[in-house]
Amino acid sequence: MTTLNEELPLARKKRLSHNRYAYFLVLPALAPVLILSVVPLLNGIYLGFTDARAGLNQTTHFTGIENYTELLSNDLFWASFKIGLIWAFSVTILQFLAALGLALLLNLNLRLQWLTRTLALVPWAMPPVIVGIMWQLVYHPDAGLVNEALYRVGMGDLATNWLGDFSTALPAVIVVGVWAGMPQTTVVLLAGLQGVPAELNEAAAVDGASTWRRFWSITLPQLRPVIVAITSLDFIWNFNSFGLVYVLTTGGPGGKTMLPMLFAYEEAFKFGHFGTAAAMGNVMVLIIVVLLFFYLRRRMREVNA
Amino acid sequence: MNRSKPLTRALQYLALLGYIAFLAFPLLWMLSTSFKTPQEVVELHPSLIPREPTLDNYTSAFEQQHLARAAWNSLQVSVGSAVLTVVIALPAAYALARVRSRINTLATAWILLSQLFPFILLVIPLFIILKGASLTNSLFGLILVYVTWSLPFALWMLQGFVRGIPRELEEAAAMDGASRFQTLWRIVAPLLAPGVVAVTLFAFISSWNEFFFALVLLKRPELATLPLELAKFVGIEGIARLGPLAAGSLMATVPSLIFFAFLQRRLTSGGLAGAVKG
């Protein structure tokens, strides 16, 4: 930036007009983002502190923390949050472990890799709604793949209505979440693995370090920044996800898969309680921020230690 | 790594096969269902390979389920938002890449920050605003929302492509007496073409796949986009009509598959490493 101060007045003047020209080009991009996402988002946060309702002739009043005290005593809301956290944690962790395994395999020079690489991308290419439909076919109680596979291997007694049964619905939905989100995580981890200097591994191998040892002491620490970034993002995406579970179960059976986003959606657009729904959104943001804060702080300490 | 023991190698292949099975079977099942006759779909012990493969599901998906209409709506919305996104983002990205500006940092911060907020916070005020402007139940309103949502990322991606073009090239052209417009059209545009294609496809696919905003903003059935129509199909008559449902779903996935085939090299060869590390 020091060079800027040393510039001749003429050059500075030219730069200024250059900047004005730039702002003119940037404005068409800035305006819609401001009007249709920044402003609504701020407004949405504010609505969480009001009694806003759907409908034309409704007046909205500021109610402070009333929505939140009401939410505190709302059992359904708590149940939904618990489900949301179980979902987000299980999917993120399982997704990470599965993706790490796959990325490590893809980083070796095995045959059939083209097939796995392609297949690993397909779930990513599929719209969440279609993924939901596809797994409905897989879990179908009569015509589904899972029950038929169990029957073929002689465990037909285990066959059940996976998405309709109280005890299996959430785990079944979590498996779909892992399936759908694995590609992104795999691709990012694979990119990270390819960034680990080969010399490090070779040197360690020469020194007689076992594969396992090299993985723990070289690959994993080198991969840490990528791991922290992708697991944080995955967690946010999973906690806020909607389409997949909406299509799979619509929150059923009996609310066993009612993720917070589904709950807030129903609150807003089925019952018209805009204020309450926005308040739920605020609580979701708060929870994510707090969790991320602790997670990232711990990782930072590990790096500094 | 090449000196692995045979046992290790065998285990590695076993694990790889496990992954292939997990990733592929749901797809194969949908593919197989889409070729089954209505009788075979509901049979108690279904097989992976259809006994009498038929294309009826594909034709009936189009004829009976308003899927053709929904596909047409989706196409309009996706093309509209992709074109609009690029037209708005391209000059802005060029300006931002060539002039140091705080907007850059803001755009990146916004991309990251916006991930944090659940859509419910955005969609309620958006619904109120668009309703006030009579833009709910309108494909144009939906296009506006999609453009807004794709813009920050498109801006960020395009900037990267512009930075990849050495400034010296433009200066050299100017030195040779080319006008500003000529420089942009003859020198910058051709070099930028792959980036523009990638961003257009990105905007197209995000709109084509999007579900939540469409669900909230479009209530008239004749406006439904493809994901909406397919989701409705599950709820009402999905159980009885698995075949056409599978066929329709597969057809709806084709555009995204083309996109990913196009990007595959970059994605799996570690081309994303730079993007991830910023």
Coordinates of C-alpha atoms in Angstrom, one line a residue, chain A residues 52-229:
Chain A
A52 CA -45.2 -11.3 12.7
R53 CA -47.9 -13.5 11.2
A54 CA -48.8 -14.4 7.6
G55 CA -51.7 -12.5 6.0
L56 CA -52.3 -9.1 4.5
N57 CA -53.8 -7.0 7.3
Q58 CA -51.5 -8.1 10.1
T59 CA -49.7 -5.5 12.1
T60 CA -46.4 -6.6 13.5
H61 CA -45.3 -5.6 17.0
F62 CA -41.8 -5.8 18.6
T63 CA -42.0 -8.4 21.4
G64 CA -38.4 -8.6 22.5
I65 CA -37.5 -12.1 23.8
E66 CA -41.1 -13.3 24.1
N67 CA -40.6 -15.7 21.2
Y68 CA -37.6 -17.2 22.9
T69 CA -39.2 -17.7 26.3
E70 CA -42.1 -19.4 24.5
L71 CA -39.7 -21.6 22.6
L72 CA -38.0 -22.6 25.8
S73 CA -41.2 -24.2 27.0
N74 CA -42.1 -25.8 23.6
D75 CA -41.3 -29.5 23.9
L76 CA -41.8 -30.1 20.2
F77 CA -39.2 -27.5 19.4
W78 CA -36.7 -29.1 21.8
A79 CA -37.3 -32.5 20.3
S80 CA -36.7 -31.1 16.9
F81 CA -33.5 -29.6 18.0
K82 CA -32.3 -32.8 19.5
I83 CA -33.1 -34.6 16.3
G84 CA -31.3 -31.9 14.3
L85 CA -28.2 -32.2 16.4
I86 CA -28.1 -36.0 16.2
W87 CA -28.6 -35.8 12.5
A88 CA -26.0 -33.1 11.9
F89 CA -23.3 -34.7 14.1
S90 CA -23.9 -38.3 12.9
V91 CA -24.0 -37.3 9.2
T92 CA -20.9 -35.0 9.5
I93 CA -18.8 -37.6 11.4
L94 CA -19.8 -40.6 9.3
Q95 CA -19.5 -38.6 6.1
F96 CA -16.0 -37.5 7.1
L97 CA -14.8 -41.0 8.0
A98 CA -16.3 -42.6 4.9
A99 CA -14.9 -39.8 2.7
L100 CA -11.5 -40.0 4.2
G101 CA -11.3 -43.7 3.6
L102 CA -12.4 -43.3 0.0
A103 CA -10.1 -40.4 -0.6
L104 CA -7.1 -42.4 0.7
L105 CA -8.1 -45.3 -1.6
L106 CA -8.5 -43.0 -4.6
N107 CA -5.1 -41.6 -3.8
L108 CA -3.5 -45.0 -4.3
N109 CA -2.9 -46.3 -7.7
L110 CA -5.6 -49.0 -7.8
R111 CA -7.5 -50.3 -10.7
L112 CA -11.3 -49.5 -11.1
Q113 CA -10.6 -46.0 -9.9
W114 CA -12.3 -44.4 -12.9
L115 CA -15.4 -46.1 -11.8
T116 CA -15.2 -45.0 -8.2
R117 CA -14.3 -41.5 -9.1
T118 CA -17.3 -41.2 -11.4
L119 CA -19.6 -42.9 -8.9
A120 CA -18.3 -40.7 -6.2
L121 CA -19.4 -37.7 -8.2
V122 CA -22.9 -38.9 -9.2
P123 CA -24.6 -38.3 -5.8
W124 CA -23.3 -34.7 -6.0
A125 CA -24.8 -34.2 -9.4
M126 CA -28.2 -35.3 -8.2
P127 CA -30.8 -32.8 -7.0
P128 CA -31.6 -33.4 -3.3
V129 CA -35.3 -34.1 -4.2
I130 CA -34.2 -36.8 -6.6
V131 CA -31.9 -38.4 -4.1
G132 CA -34.9 -38.5 -1.7
I133 CA -37.1 -40.2 -4.3
M134 CA -34.4 -42.7 -5.2
W135 CA -33.9 -43.7 -1.6
Q136 CA -37.6 -44.0 -1.1
L137 CA -37.4 -46.7 -3.8
V138 CA -34.5 -48.3 -2.0
Y139 CA -36.2 -48.4 1.4
H140 CA -39.6 -49.3 0.0
P141 CA -41.2 -51.9 2.3
D142 CA -42.4 -54.2 -0.5
A143 CA -40.5 -53.3 -3.6
G144 CA -37.3 -52.0 -2.1
L145 CA -33.7 -53.0 -2.5
V146 CA -32.8 -53.2 1.2
N147 CA -35.6 -55.6 2.2
E148 CA -35.0 -57.8 -0.8
A149 CA -31.3 -57.9 -0.1
L150 CA -32.0 -59.0 3.5
Y151 CA -34.4 -61.7 2.2
R152 CA -31.8 -63.0 -0.3
V153 CA -29.1 -63.4 2.3
G154 CA -31.6 -65.2 4.6
M155 CA -32.2 -62.4 7.1
G156 CA -35.7 -61.6 5.8
D157 CA -37.0 -61.3 9.4
L158 CA -35.1 -58.0 9.7
A159 CA -37.1 -56.5 6.8
T160 CA -39.1 -53.5 7.9
N161 CA -40.7 -50.3 6.7
W162 CA -37.4 -48.4 7.2
L163 CA -38.7 -44.9 6.8
G164 CA -42.0 -45.6 8.5
D165 CA -40.8 -47.3 11.6
F166 CA -40.2 -45.1 14.7
S167 CA -36.9 -46.7 15.6
T168 CA -35.4 -47.0 12.1
A169 CA -36.5 -43.8 10.4
L170 CA -33.8 -41.5 11.7
P171 CA -30.9 -43.9 11.2
A172 CA -32.2 -44.6 7.7
V173 CA -32.4 -40.9 6.9
I174 CA -28.8 -40.4 8.2
V175 CA -27.5 -43.1 5.8
V176 CA -29.0 -41.1 3.0
G177 CA -27.4 -37.9 4.3
V178 CA -24.0 -39.6 4.3
W179 CA -24.5 -41.0 0.8
A180 CA -25.6 -37.6 -0.6
G181 CA -22.8 -35.6 1.0
M182 CA -19.9 -37.9 0.6
P183 CA -18.7 -36.7 -2.8
Q184 CA -18.0 -33.1 -1.8
T185 CA -16.1 -34.2 1.2
T186 CA -14.2 -36.8 -0.7
V187 CA -13.2 -34.4 -3.5
V188 CA -12.0 -31.8 -1.0
L189 CA -10.0 -34.4 1.1
L190 CA -8.5 -35.9 -2.1
A191 CA -7.4 -32.4 -3.2
G192 CA -5.9 -32.0 0.3
L193 CA -4.1 -35.4 0.1
Q194 CA -2.6 -34.5 -3.2
G195 CA -1.2 -31.4 -1.6
V196 CA 0.8 -33.4 1.0
P197 CA 4.4 -33.4 -0.2
A198 CA 5.4 -36.9 -1.4
E199 CA 9.0 -36.3 -0.1
L200 CA 7.8 -36.3 3.5
N201 CA 6.2 -39.7 3.2
E202 CA 9.2 -41.1 1.3
A203 CA 11.7 -39.9 3.8
A204 CA 9.6 -41.4 6.6
A205 CA 9.4 -44.7 4.8
V206 CA 13.2 -44.7 4.4
D207 CA 13.5 -44.2 8.1
G208 CA 11.3 -47.3 8.6
A209 CA 8.0 -45.8 9.6
S210 CA 5.0 -48.1 9.1
T211 CA 2.2 -47.0 6.8
W212 CA 0.0 -46.6 9.8
R213 CA 2.6 -44.4 11.5
R214 CA 3.1 -42.3 8.4
F215 CA -0.7 -41.7 8.2
W216 CA -0.9 -40.5 11.8
S217 CA 2.3 -38.5 12.0
I218 CA 2.5 -37.0 8.5
T219 CA -0.7 -37.3 6.4
L220 CA -3.2 -36.4 9.1
P221 CA -1.4 -33.3 10.5
Q222 CA -0.8 -32.0 6.9
L223 CA -4.4 -32.5 6.1
R224 CA -5.7 -30.8 9.3
P225 CA -6.6 -27.4 7.8
V226 CA -8.6 -29.0 5.0
I227 CA -10.3 -31.3 7.5
V228 CA -11.3 -28.5 9.8
A229 CA -12.7 -26.5 6.9

